Coordinates of C-alpha atoms and ligand atoms in Angstrom, one line a residue:
X1 CA 181.8 -309.6 -61.5
X2 CA 180.0 -308.7 -64.7
X3 CA 181.7 -306.5 -67.4
X4 CA 179.0 -304.0 -66.8
X5 CA 179.1 -303.0 -63.2
X6 CA 175.9 -301.9 -61.5
X7 CA 176.2 -299.3 -58.7
X8 CA 173.4 -298.7 -56.3
X9 CA 173.4 -295.2 -54.7
X10 CA 171.2 -294.7 -51.6
X11 CA 170.2 -291.0 -51.2
X12 CA 169.9 -288.4 -53.9
X13 CA 171.5 -285.4 -52.1
X14 CA 174.7 -283.7 -53.3
X15 CA 176.9 -286.5 -52.1
X16 CA 175.0 -289.4 -53.7
X17 CA 174.8 -287.3 -56.8
X18 CA 178.6 -286.7 -56.8
X19 CA 179.2 -290.4 -56.7
X20 CA 176.7 -291.1 -59.5
X21 CA 178.3 -288.5 -61.7
X22 CA 181.9 -289.5 -61.1
X23 CA 181.3 -293.2 -61.4
X24 CA 179.4 -292.9 -64.6
X25 CA 182.0 -290.5 -66.1
X26 CA 184.9 -292.8 -65.0
X27 CA 183.3 -296.2 -65.9
X28 CA 182.1 -296.3 -69.5
X29 CA 180.2 -299.6 -69.0
X30 CA 178.7 -298.9 -65.6
X31 CA 175.1 -298.3 -64.7
X32 CA 174.0 -296.3 -61.7
X33 CA 170.6 -296.7 -60.0
X34 CA 169.9 -294.1 -57.4
X35 CA 167.3 -294.7 -54.7
X36 CA 165.6 -291.9 -52.9
X37 CA 163.0 -292.3 -50.2
X38 CA 161.3 -289.0 -50.8
X39 CA 159.4 -287.6 -53.8
X40 CA 160.8 -285.6 -56.8
X41 CA 159.8 -282.0 -56.2
X42 CA 160.8 -280.2 -59.4
X43 CA 160.8 -281.2 -63.1
X44 CA 164.5 -281.0 -63.1
X45 CA 165.5 -283.5 -60.4
X46 CA 167.2 -282.1 -57.3
X47 CA 166.8 -278.4 -58.1
X48 CA 167.0 -276.0 -55.3
X49 CA 163.5 -275.0 -54.2
X50 CA 164.9 -271.5 -53.7
X51 CA 164.8 -271.1 -57.4
X52 CA 161.0 -271.6 -57.5
X53 CA 159.5 -268.1 -58.0
X54 CA 155.9 -268.9 -57.2
X55 CA 155.5 -268.7 -53.4
X56 CA 152.7 -271.4 -53.2
X57 CA 154.7 -273.8 -55.3
X58 CA 157.7 -273.2 -53.2
X59 CA 155.8 -273.8 -50.0
X60 CA 154.3 -277.0 -51.4
X61 CA 157.8 -278.3 -52.5
X62 CA 159.1 -277.6 -49.0
X63 CA 156.2 -279.4 -47.3
X64 CA 156.6 -282.4 -49.6
X65 CA 160.1 -282.8 -48.3
X66 CA 159.1 -283.0 -44.7
X67 CA 158.6 -286.8 -44.4
X68 CA 156.8 -287.6 -41.2
X69 CA 156.0 -283.9 -40.7
X70 CA 154.6 -283.5 -44.2
X71 CA 151.0 -282.7 -43.2
X72 CA 148.5 -283.6 -45.9
X73 CA 151.2 -285.2 -48.0
X74 CA 152.2 -287.8 -45.5
X75 CA 150.2 -290.7 -46.9
X76 CA 151.4 -290.1 -50.4
X77 CA 154.9 -290.5 -49.0
X78 CA 154.1 -294.0 -47.6
X79 CA 153.8 -292.7 -44.0
X80 CA 150.7 -293.4 -41.9
X81 CA 148.5 -290.5 -40.9
X82 CA 150.1 -288.2 -38.3
X83 CA 149.5 -288.1 -34.6
X84 CA 149.3 -284.5 -33.4
X85 CA 151.5 -283.8 -30.5
X86 CA 151.4 -280.8 -28.1
X87 CA 154.4 -278.6 -27.7
X88 CA 156.4 -279.9 -30.6
X89 CA 158.6 -277.4 -32.3
X90 CA 158.9 -277.3 -36.0
X91 CA 162.0 -277.7 -38.1
X92 CA 163.4 -275.4 -40.8
X93 CA 161.1 -275.4 -43.9
X94 CA 161.9 -278.3 -46.1
X95 CA 163.2 -280.4 -43.2
X96 CA 161.6 -282.6 -40.6
X97 CA 162.6 -283.3 -37.0
X98 CA 163.8 -286.8 -36.3
X99 CA 162.3 -286.3 -32.8
X100 CA 158.9 -285.1 -34.0
X101 CA 157.1 -286.4 -31.0
X102 CA 154.6 -288.7 -32.8
X103 CA 154.5 -292.4 -33.0
X104 CA 157.8 -293.9 -34.1
X105 CA 159.6 -290.7 -33.5
X106 CA 163.3 -290.7 -32.5
X107 CA 164.4 -289.7 -29.0
X108 CA 166.7 -286.7 -29.1
X109 CA 166.0 -284.6 -26.1
X110 CA 169.6 -283.5 -25.9
X111 CA 169.7 -282.7 -29.6
X112 CA 166.2 -281.6 -30.2
X113 CA 166.6 -279.7 -33.5
X114 CA 168.1 -282.8 -35.3
X115 CA 166.4 -282.8 -38.8
X116 CA 166.7 -284.1 -42.3
X117 CA 165.0 -283.7 -45.6
X118 CA 163.3 -286.5 -47.5
X119 CA 163.0 -285.6 -51.2
X120 CA 165.0 -285.8 -54.4
X121 CA 168.0 -283.6 -53.8
X122 CA 167.9 -284.2 -50.0
X123 CA 168.8 -281.2 -47.9
X124 CA 170.6 -279.9 -51.0
X125 CA 167.2 -278.8 -52.3
X126 CA 166.8 -276.5 -49.3
X127 CA 170.4 -275.4 -48.4
X128 CA 171.8 -271.9 -48.2
X129 CA 174.6 -272.9 -50.6
X130 CA 177.5 -271.6 -48.6
X131 CA 180.7 -273.5 -49.5
X132 CA 183.7 -272.2 -47.7
X133 CA 186.8 -274.4 -47.8
X134 CA 187.9 -276.2 -44.7
X135 CA 191.2 -274.8 -43.3
X136 CA 193.8 -275.4 -40.7
X137 CA 192.8 -278.3 -38.3
X138 CA 189.4 -278.7 -40.0
X139 CA 191.2 -280.6 -42.7
X140 CA 191.8 -284.4 -42.6
X141 CA 195.5 -284.9 -41.7
X142 CA 195.9 -288.2 -43.6
X143 CA 195.0 -286.8 -47.0
X144 CA 198.1 -285.1 -48.5
X145 CA 197.8 -281.3 -49.1
X146 CA 198.4 -281.3 -52.8
X147 CA 195.8 -284.1 -53.4
X148 CA 193.4 -282.3 -51.1
X149 CA 193.7 -279.1 -53.1
X150 CA 192.8 -281.1 -56.3
X151 CA 189.8 -282.7 -54.6
X152 CA 188.5 -279.4 -53.4
X153 CA 188.8 -277.8 -56.8
X154 CA 186.9 -280.7 -58.3
X155 CA 184.2 -280.5 -55.6
X156 CA 183.9 -276.7 -56.3
X157 CA 183.4 -277.5 -60.0
X158 CA 180.7 -280.0 -59.3
X159 CA 178.9 -277.5 -57.0
X160 CA 179.2 -274.6 -59.4
X161 CA 181.2 -272.6 -57.0
X162 CA 180.8 -268.8 -57.3
X163 CA 183.4 -266.8 -55.3
X164 CA 182.0 -263.4 -56.0
X165 CA 178.2 -263.7 -55.6
X166 CA 176.8 -260.3 -55.1
X167 CA 180.4 -258.9 -55.1
X168 CA 179.1 -255.8 -56.9
X169 CA 176.6 -255.1 -54.1
X170 CA 177.4 -251.7 -52.6
X171 CA 175.7 -252.7 -49.3
X172 CA 177.8 -255.9 -49.2
X173 CA 181.0 -253.9 -49.7
X174 CA 179.9 -251.5 -46.9
X175 CA 179.4 -254.5 -44.6
X176 CA 182.8 -255.9 -45.4
X177 CA 184.5 -252.6 -44.9
X178 CA 182.9 -252.0 -41.5
X179 CA 183.9 -255.5 -40.3
X180 CA 187.4 -255.0 -41.6
X181 CA 187.8 -251.8 -39.6
X182 CA 186.8 -253.7 -36.5
X183 CA 188.6 -257.0 -37.0
X184 CA 191.4 -256.8 -39.6
X185 CA 194.2 -256.1 -37.1
X186 CA 193.7 -259.4 -35.2
X187 CA 193.2 -261.8 -38.1
X188 CA 195.8 -263.6 -40.2
X189 CA 196.4 -262.4 -43.8
X190 CA 193.8 -263.7 -46.1
X191 CA 191.3 -264.7 -43.4
X192 CA 189.6 -261.3 -42.8
X193 CA 186.1 -260.3 -43.8
X194 CA 185.3 -261.4 -47.4
X195 CA 182.6 -262.6 -49.7
X196 CA 181.3 -266.1 -48.9
X197 CA 181.8 -268.6 -51.7
X198 CA 178.4 -270.1 -52.7
X199 CA 177.1 -272.8 -55.0
X200 CA 175.2 -271.4 -57.9
X201 CA 175.2 -269.4 -61.1
X202 CA 174.8 -265.7 -61.2
X203 CA 172.1 -264.6 -63.7
X204 CA 172.2 -261.6 -66.0
X205 CA 169.6 -259.7 -63.8
X206 CA 172.0 -259.9 -60.7
X207 CA 170.1 -262.8 -59.0
X208 CA 171.4 -266.3 -58.4
X209 CA 170.3 -269.6 -59.7
X210 CA 171.1 -271.7 -56.6
X211 CA 172.7 -275.1 -57.1
X212 CA 171.1 -278.3 -55.8
X213 CA 171.8 -281.9 -56.6
X214 CA 170.8 -281.0 -60.2
X215 CA 174.0 -279.1 -60.6
X216 CA 176.1 -282.0 -59.4
X217 CA 174.2 -284.6 -61.5
X218 CA 174.8 -282.3 -64.5
X219 CA 174.9 -284.4 -67.7
X220 CA 173.2 -287.4 -66.0
X221 CA 169.9 -285.5 -66.1
X222 CA 170.4 -283.8 -69.5
X223 CA 168.0 -285.4 -71.9
X224 CA 169.8 -287.1 -74.8
X225 CA 173.2 -287.1 -73.0
X226 CA 174.9 -290.5 -73.3
X227 CA 175.5 -290.6 -69.5
X228 CA 171.7 -290.1 -68.9
X229 CA 171.1 -293.5 -70.6
X230 CA 173.1 -295.3 -67.9
X231 CA 171.5 -293.4 -65.0
X232 CA 168.2 -294.2 -63.3
X233 CA 166.7 -292.2 -60.4
X234 CA 163.9 -293.9 -58.5
X235 CA 162.1 -291.6 -56.1
X236 CA 159.8 -292.8 -53.3
X237 CA 162.1 -295.9 -53.1
X238 CA 163.2 -296.7 -49.6
X239 CA 166.3 -298.9 -49.2
X240 CA 165.6 -301.2 -46.3
X241 CA 168.7 -303.3 -46.2
X242 CA 172.2 -303.6 -47.6
X243 CA 172.6 -307.3 -48.5
X244 CA 175.8 -309.3 -48.2
X245 CA 177.2 -312.7 -48.9
X246 CA 179.9 -313.1 -46.2
X247 CA 181.9 -309.9 -46.2
X248 CA 180.9 -308.9 -49.7
X249 CA 178.0 -306.6 -50.5
X250 CA 175.6 -308.1 -53.1
X251 CA 173.0 -305.4 -53.5
X252 CA 170.1 -303.7 -51.7
X253 CA 166.6 -304.5 -50.7
X254 CA 164.3 -301.7 -51.7
X255 CA 160.7 -300.9 -51.0
X256 CA 158.7 -299.0 -53.6
X257 CA 156.6 -296.7 -51.4
X258 CA 154.0 -296.3 -54.1
X259 CA 153.2 -300.0 -54.5
X260 CA 154.6 -301.3 -51.1
X261 CA 156.4 -304.0 -53.1
X262 CA 159.9 -305.0 -51.9
X263 CA 162.6 -306.2 -54.3
X264 CA 166.3 -307.2 -54.2
X265 CA 168.4 -305.1 -56.6
X266 CA 171.9 -306.7 -57.2
X267 CA 174.8 -304.3 -57.3
X268 CA 178.6 -304.6 -57.5
X269 CA 179.0 -301.5 -55.4
X270 CA 176.6 -299.8 -52.9
X271 CA 177.1 -296.2 -51.9
X272 CA 175.2 -295.0 -48.9
X273 CA 174.7 -291.3 -48.7
X274 CA 171.5 -291.1 -46.8
X275 CA 172.5 -288.4 -44.3
X276 CA 174.4 -288.5 -41.0
X277 CA 171.6 -290.2 -39.1
X278 CA 169.8 -292.4 -41.6
X279 CA 173.0 -293.8 -43.2
X280 CA 174.3 -295.3 -39.9
X281 CA 170.8 -296.4 -39.1
X282 CA 170.7 -298.3 -42.4
X283 CA 174.1 -299.9 -41.8
X284 CA 172.9 -300.9 -38.3
X285 CA 169.6 -302.4 -39.7
X286 CA 171.7 -304.4 -42.1
X287 CA 173.8 -305.9 -39.4
X288 CA 176.9 -303.8 -40.2
X289 CA 177.9 -302.4 -36.8
X290 CA 181.5 -301.1 -36.4
X291 CA 182.1 -299.9 -32.9
X292 CA 182.3 -296.2 -34.0
X293 CA 179.0 -296.3 -36.0
X294 CA 176.8 -293.5 -34.8
X295 CA 179.4 -292.2 -32.4
X296 CA 181.6 -289.1 -32.4
X297 CA 178.6 -287.0 -33.4
X298 CA 179.5 -283.3 -33.9
X299 CA 177.8 -280.3 -35.4
X300 CA 178.2 -276.6 -35.1
X301 CA 176.9 -274.8 -32.1
X302 CA 175.2 -271.7 -33.6
X303 CA 174.8 -268.2 -32.1
X304 CA 172.6 -265.9 -34.3
X305 CA 171.4 -262.4 -34.2
X306 CA 169.8 -259.7 -36.5
X307 CA 171.2 -256.2 -36.8
X308 CA 169.7 -253.1 -38.5
X309 CA 172.5 -251.6 -40.6
X310 CA 173.4 -248.0 -39.6
X311 CA 172.9 -245.6 -42.4
X312 CA 175.5 -243.1 -41.3
X313 CA 178.2 -245.7 -41.0
X314 CA 177.2 -247.6 -44.2
X315 CA 177.1 -244.2 -45.9
X316 CA 180.9 -244.0 -45.6
X317 CA 181.2 -246.8 -48.1
X318 CA 178.1 -246.7 -50.2
X319 CA 176.1 -243.8 -51.6
X320 CA 172.4 -243.3 -51.3
X321 CA 172.2 -243.6 -55.1
X322 CA 173.9 -247.0 -54.9
X323 CA 171.5 -248.1 -52.3
X324 CA 168.5 -247.0 -54.5
X325 CA 169.9 -249.0 -57.4
X326 CA 170.4 -252.0 -55.2
X327 CA 166.8 -251.8 -53.8
X328 CA 165.4 -251.4 -57.3
X329 CA 167.3 -254.6 -58.4
X330 CA 166.1 -256.4 -55.3
X331 CA 162.4 -255.6 -55.9
X332 CA 162.8 -257.2 -59.4
X333 CA 163.6 -260.5 -57.7
X334 CA 161.4 -260.6 -54.6
X335 CA 161.3 -264.4 -54.4
X336 CA 164.9 -264.6 -52.9
X337 CA 165.5 -262.4 -49.9
X338 CA 169.2 -262.9 -49.7
X339 CA 171.1 -260.0 -51.4
X340 CA 174.7 -260.3 -50.3
X341 CA 176.7 -263.0 -48.4
X342 CA 179.8 -262.2 -46.4
X343 CA 181.8 -263.9 -43.8
X344 CA 184.8 -264.0 -41.5
X345 CA 186.3 -267.5 -42.0
X346 CA 187.7 -269.9 -39.5
X347 CA 191.4 -269.4 -38.7
X348 CA 193.8 -270.5 -36.1
X349 CA 194.8 -269.8 -33.4
X350 CA 192.8 -266.6 -32.8
X351 CA 189.5 -267.1 -34.6
X352 CA 188.5 -270.8 -34.6
X353 CA 184.9 -270.2 -35.6
X354 CA 183.1 -268.9 -38.7
X355 CA 180.9 -265.8 -39.0
X356 CA 178.3 -265.8 -41.7
X357 CA 176.6 -262.4 -42.6
X358 CA 173.6 -262.4 -44.8
X359 CA 172.3 -259.1 -45.9
X360 CA 168.5 -258.9 -46.4
X361 CA 166.0 -256.1 -46.8
X362 CA 163.7 -257.6 -44.2
X363 CA 164.0 -259.3 -40.9
X364 CA 163.3 -263.1 -40.7
X365 CA 160.6 -262.3 -38.1
X366 CA 157.9 -259.7 -38.1
X367 CA 159.0 -256.5 -36.5
X368 CA 156.6 -254.3 -34.5
X369 CA 155.8 -251.5 -37.0
X370 CA 156.2 -249.0 -34.1
X371 CA 159.9 -250.1 -33.6
X372 CA 162.2 -247.2 -34.5
X373 CA 164.2 -249.6 -36.7
X374 CA 161.2 -251.2 -38.5
X375 CA 161.5 -250.7 -42.3
X376 CA 165.1 -249.7 -41.9
X377 CA 166.2 -248.1 -45.2
X378 CA 169.6 -249.7 -45.2
X379 CA 168.2 -253.1 -44.3
X380 CA 169.4 -255.8 -42.0
X381 CA 171.9 -258.5 -41.6
X382 CA 171.1 -261.9 -40.2
X383 CA 174.4 -263.1 -38.9
X384 CA 175.7 -265.8 -36.7
X385 CA 178.8 -267.8 -35.7
X386 CA 179.2 -271.5 -36.3
X387 CA 181.5 -273.0 -33.7
X388 CA 183.1 -276.3 -33.3
X389 CA 182.3 -279.4 -31.3
X390 CA 185.1 -281.7 -30.4
X391 CA 184.5 -285.3 -31.2
X392 CA 183.8 -287.7 -28.2
X393 CA 182.7 -291.3 -28.3
X394 CA 179.8 -290.6 -25.9
X395 CA 178.1 -288.1 -28.2
X396 CA 176.2 -290.5 -30.4
X397 CA 173.1 -291.7 -32.2
X398 CA 172.3 -295.3 -31.1
X399 CA 169.8 -297.7 -32.5
X400 CA 167.3 -300.0 -30.7
X401 CA 166.5 -303.3 -32.3
X402 CA 163.5 -303.7 -30.0
X403 CA 161.8 -300.4 -30.8
X404 CA 161.1 -299.6 -34.4
X405 CA 160.6 -296.1 -35.8
X406 CA 157.8 -295.0 -38.1
X407 CA 159.5 -296.5 -41.1
X408 CA 160.2 -299.8 -39.3
X409 CA 163.9 -299.2 -38.7
X410 CA 165.7 -299.7 -35.3
X411 CA 164.8 -296.4 -33.6
X412 CA 167.3 -293.7 -32.9
X413 CA 168.3 -292.2 -29.6
X414 CA 170.7 -289.2 -29.6
X415 CA 172.9 -288.4 -26.6
X416 CA 174.9 -285.2 -26.9
X417 CA 176.5 -282.7 -24.6
X418 CA 178.4 -279.5 -24.9
X419 CA 181.5 -279.5 -22.6
X420 CA 183.6 -276.8 -21.1
X421 CA 185.8 -276.7 -24.2
X422 CA 182.9 -275.8 -26.5
X423 CA 181.3 -273.4 -23.9
X424 CA 184.5 -271.4 -23.8
X425 CA 184.6 -271.0 -27.6
X426 CA 180.9 -270.2 -27.7
X427 CA 181.5 -267.4 -25.2
X428 CA 184.4 -266.0 -27.1
X429 CA 182.5 -266.2 -30.5
X430 CA 179.4 -264.5 -28.9
X431 CA 181.6 -261.7 -27.7
X432 CA 182.9 -261.2 -31.3
X433 CA 179.3 -261.4 -32.6
X434 CA 178.5 -258.4 -30.3
X435 CA 181.4 -256.5 -31.6
X436 CA 180.4 -257.3 -35.2
X437 CA 176.9 -256.1 -34.6
X438 CA 178.0 -252.9 -32.8
X439 CA 180.3 -252.2 -35.8
X440 CA 177.5 -252.6 -38.3
X441 CA 174.5 -251.0 -36.5
X442 CA 172.0 -251.9 -33.8
X443 CA 170.8 -255.3 -32.7
X444 CA 167.1 -255.9 -33.3
X445 CA 167.5 -259.6 -32.2
X446 CA 170.2 -260.1 -29.6
X447 CA 172.8 -263.0 -30.0
X448 CA 171.3 -266.3 -28.8
X449 CA 172.6 -269.8 -28.8
X450 CA 170.2 -272.1 -30.8
X451 CA 169.2 -275.5 -29.5
X452 CA 171.5 -278.4 -30.2
X453 CA 171.0 -279.8 -33.7
X454 CA 170.1 -276.4 -35.3
X455 CA 173.1 -276.2 -37.6
X456 CA 171.8 -279.1 -39.8
X457 CA 175.6 -279.9 -40.2
X458 CA 175.8 -283.3 -38.6
X459 CA 179.2 -284.9 -38.7
X460 CA 181.2 -287.8 -37.4
X461 CA 178.7 -290.6 -37.2
X462 CA 180.5 -292.7 -39.9
X463 CA 183.9 -291.0 -39.6
X464 CA 186.8 -291.9 -41.8
X465 CA 190.1 -292.9 -40.2
X466 CA 193.7 -293.8 -41.2
X467 CA 193.5 -297.2 -39.5
X468 CA 190.8 -299.6 -38.3
X469 CA 191.4 -298.9 -34.6
X470 CA 187.7 -298.8 -33.6
X471 CA 187.4 -295.0 -33.8
X472 CA 186.3 -294.9 -37.4
X473 CA 183.8 -296.6 -39.7
X474 CA 185.5 -296.0 -43.1
X475 CA 189.0 -296.0 -44.5
X476 CA 190.6 -293.0 -46.1
X477 CA 188.7 -293.8 -49.3
X478 CA 185.3 -294.0 -47.6
X479 CA 185.1 -297.8 -47.8
X480 CA 183.5 -299.3 -44.7
X481 CA 186.2 -301.3 -42.8
X482 CA 185.8 -305.0 -43.3
X483 CA 183.0 -304.9 -45.8
X484 CA 183.8 -305.3 -49.6
X485 CA 181.8 -303.2 -52.0
X486 CA 180.3 -300.7 -49.5
X487 CA 181.2 -297.0 -49.6
X488 CA 179.7 -294.4 -47.4
X489 CA 179.3 -290.6 -48.0
X490 CA 178.2 -287.4 -46.5
X491 CA 179.1 -285.1 -43.6
X492 CA 179.1 -288.2 -41.3
X493 CA 182.6 -289.0 -42.7
X494 CA 184.2 -285.8 -41.4
X495 CA 186.3 -286.8 -38.4
X496 CA 187.6 -283.4 -37.3
X497 CA 186.2 -280.5 -35.3
X498 CA 185.1 -278.0 -37.8
X499 CA 183.2 -274.7 -38.0
X500 CA 182.7 -274.3 -41.8
X501 CA 179.6 -275.4 -43.7
X502 CA 180.4 -279.0 -44.5
X503 CA 179.0 -279.9 -47.9
X504 CA 182.1 -278.8 -49.9
X505 CA 184.4 -280.9 -47.7
X506 CA 182.0 -283.9 -48.0
X507 CA 181.9 -283.6 -51.8
X508 CA 185.7 -283.5 -51.8
X509 CA 185.8 -286.6 -49.7
X510 CA 183.4 -288.2 -52.1
X511 CA 185.6 -287.3 -55.0
X512 CA 188.4 -289.2 -53.4
X513 CA 186.1 -292.2 -52.7
X514 CA 184.7 -292.2 -56.2
X515 CA 188.2 -292.1 -57.8
X516 CA 189.2 -295.1 -55.8
X517 CA 186.0 -297.0 -56.7
X518 CA 186.5 -296.2 -60.4
X519 CA 190.1 -297.6 -60.1
X520 CA 188.9 -300.8 -58.4
X521 CA 185.9 -301.5 -60.6
X522 CA 188.0 -300.9 -63.7
X523 CA 190.5 -303.4 -62.4
X524 CA 187.7 -305.9 -61.6
X525 CA 186.3 -305.5 -65.1
X526 CA 189.7 -305.9 -66.8
X527 CA 190.2 -309.1 -64.7
X528 CA 186.9 -310.6 -65.7
X529 CA 187.5 -309.8 -69.3
X530 CA 190.9 -311.6 -69.3
X531 CA 189.6 -314.5 -67.2
Ligands
FAD601 P1 171.2 -285.2 -47.9 O1 171.2 -284.0 -48.8 O2 170.6 -285.1 -46.6 O3 170.4 -286.3 -48.7 C1 170.2 -287.6 -48.2 C2 169.0 -288.2 -48.9 O4 169.0 -289.6 -48.5 C3 167.6 -287.6 -48.4 O5 167.0 -287.1 -49.6 C4 166.9 -288.8 -47.8 O6 165.5 -288.9 -48.1 C5 167.6 -290.0 -48.5 N1 167.5 -291.2 -47.7 C6 167.6 -291.4 -46.4 N2 167.5 -292.7 -46.1 C7 167.2 -293.4 -47.3 C8 166.9 -294.8 -47.6 N3 167.0 -295.7 -46.7 N4 166.6 -295.1 -48.9 C9 166.6 -294.1 -49.8 N5 166.9 -292.8 -49.6 C10 167.2 -292.4 -48.3 N6 175.5 -277.1 -46.0 C11 176.5 -276.3 -46.4 O7 177.6 -276.7 -46.7 N7 176.2 -274.9 -46.6 C12 175.1 -274.3 -46.4 O8 174.9 -273.1 -46.6 C13 174.0 -275.2 -45.9 N8 172.8 -274.6 -45.6 C14 171.8 -275.5 -45.2 C15 170.5 -274.9 -45.0 C16 169.4 -275.7 -44.8 C17 168.0 -275.1 -44.6 C18 169.6 -277.1 -44.8 C19 168.4 -278.0 -44.6 C20 170.8 -277.7 -45.0 C21 171.9 -276.9 -45.2 N9 173.2 -277.4 -45.4 C22 174.3 -276.6 -45.7 C23 173.5 -278.8 -45.3 C24 173.6 -279.5 -46.6 O9 172.3 -279.4 -47.3 C25 174.0 -280.9 -46.5 O10 175.3 -280.9 -46.0 C26 174.0 -281.7 -47.7 O11 172.7 -281.7 -48.3 C27 174.4 -283.2 -47.4 O12 174.2 -284.0 -48.6 P2 174.0 -285.5 -48.5 O13 173.9 -285.9 -49.9 O14 175.0 -286.2 -47.7 O15 172.7 -285.7 -47.7

């Protein structure tokens, strides 16, 4: 072990970024090299594309993130020209389907909306930035409560948590009040309708600067900062393999997608945070194959709808003048359609699902101009429930050594099924969504269950566990069982059934992993100095 440890981080999303930051802050002699398969989209690495005001530039940044579905940008991303396929549905902007139907595509008929982003900042360049805390049984039972609180607070700091985004919005207040009238009596104290904590910084004009991986990297990307000197971000660099000598990781083999050159980069520690599908795929491709790898896949079944807000009811809580002022403020910031974010959080036993309510002046789909609720003066809410999926071994992504995907990795097949348990909760949450819609106004899009994979919150495929009993991939500090020098990160670590947006929880888990890694690398360095 050298006195100057080198850490290789695979993936530049919020989780890889959290590791990079905390390791460099904790280890004064360390160097971090971060490898990202996709391109850098913005001058400031990892910035949220939602902050890009120019619509053409925003569209381009999103398309550049879409890997195999990146249209004219495909070749510049090192991917052969596309094969057009009939009937394929597209992913959310900025993401690409894993089962995109072309050559080398994954097989995910039972989980068709599975998608990822391939760009500096990962999905964190495209996310909605909702960061509620996990609660009740969503939490991991082998992390003590007082430590957990500390980890969450640190994660919130890294993500620039804002508890009161749009708290002064009169429409937002009206929405919360109407939902409280409907639901308060049946929810535990502190778990009623409230503002949704988000990641970002409110601006003087009332808009938000949304946080991406850039916020998490912080001083690492500030020119002239001492930490920046020890940090290197290589975009369009695909990690092909984690290399080992016996049980000890020695570094990574990386392909530069610009030159097609492959090189070995030695490292004292490798952190894999390359999303919940491609991280286990990389471990598999490297011959690291714990029994639980890829299994226990969960996400959030999602039921969504759009409601036109009722002027008379809203008028009980907000005046016409307040609405005028809000609309004037909105028109000054047309680039970002979201104007208030509210929720009813997960709570047990009576409300084990999470409602997210996004106020917007327009519907996310074109409305027939003749519809009586087209151009509704009070606007609309896009709202939906995220529900839980209980972990089962048989819900899994598996990898085939005999069939390579478009990047030359063992191809993925996803098997996934909702069972009676989930269907019962989906029914109960849908009924609540109807009540919420009726309380706020009139449905212009009825509640509907989205195809599996639509949540983009994929969990469990590298779950952490208290013991190495075959049902987990990593230990309570995110270290892969049985492999020295390998840490994994991301939503894939979450072992529980959850309904909350997962990034905050995954950053908190990463904080715990990073603190342990700092401790270990400091001890190693001290030992090598005295030796
Ligand atoms: P990612 O952000 O997915 O980053 C992984 C990176 O690894 C990618 O850039 C990928 O290109 C790279 N990579 C993969 N393989 C390799 C390799 N072999 N070599 C090098 N690089 C590699 N979460 C919330 O909590 N709240 C929300 O409101 C929310 N809204 C969302 C809305 C959208 C539209 C999307 C797309 C996601 C949303 N999410 C939300 C999910 C959130 O973005 C993810 O939880 C988060 O980005 C996960 O971070 P990560 O660092 O683990 O992975």
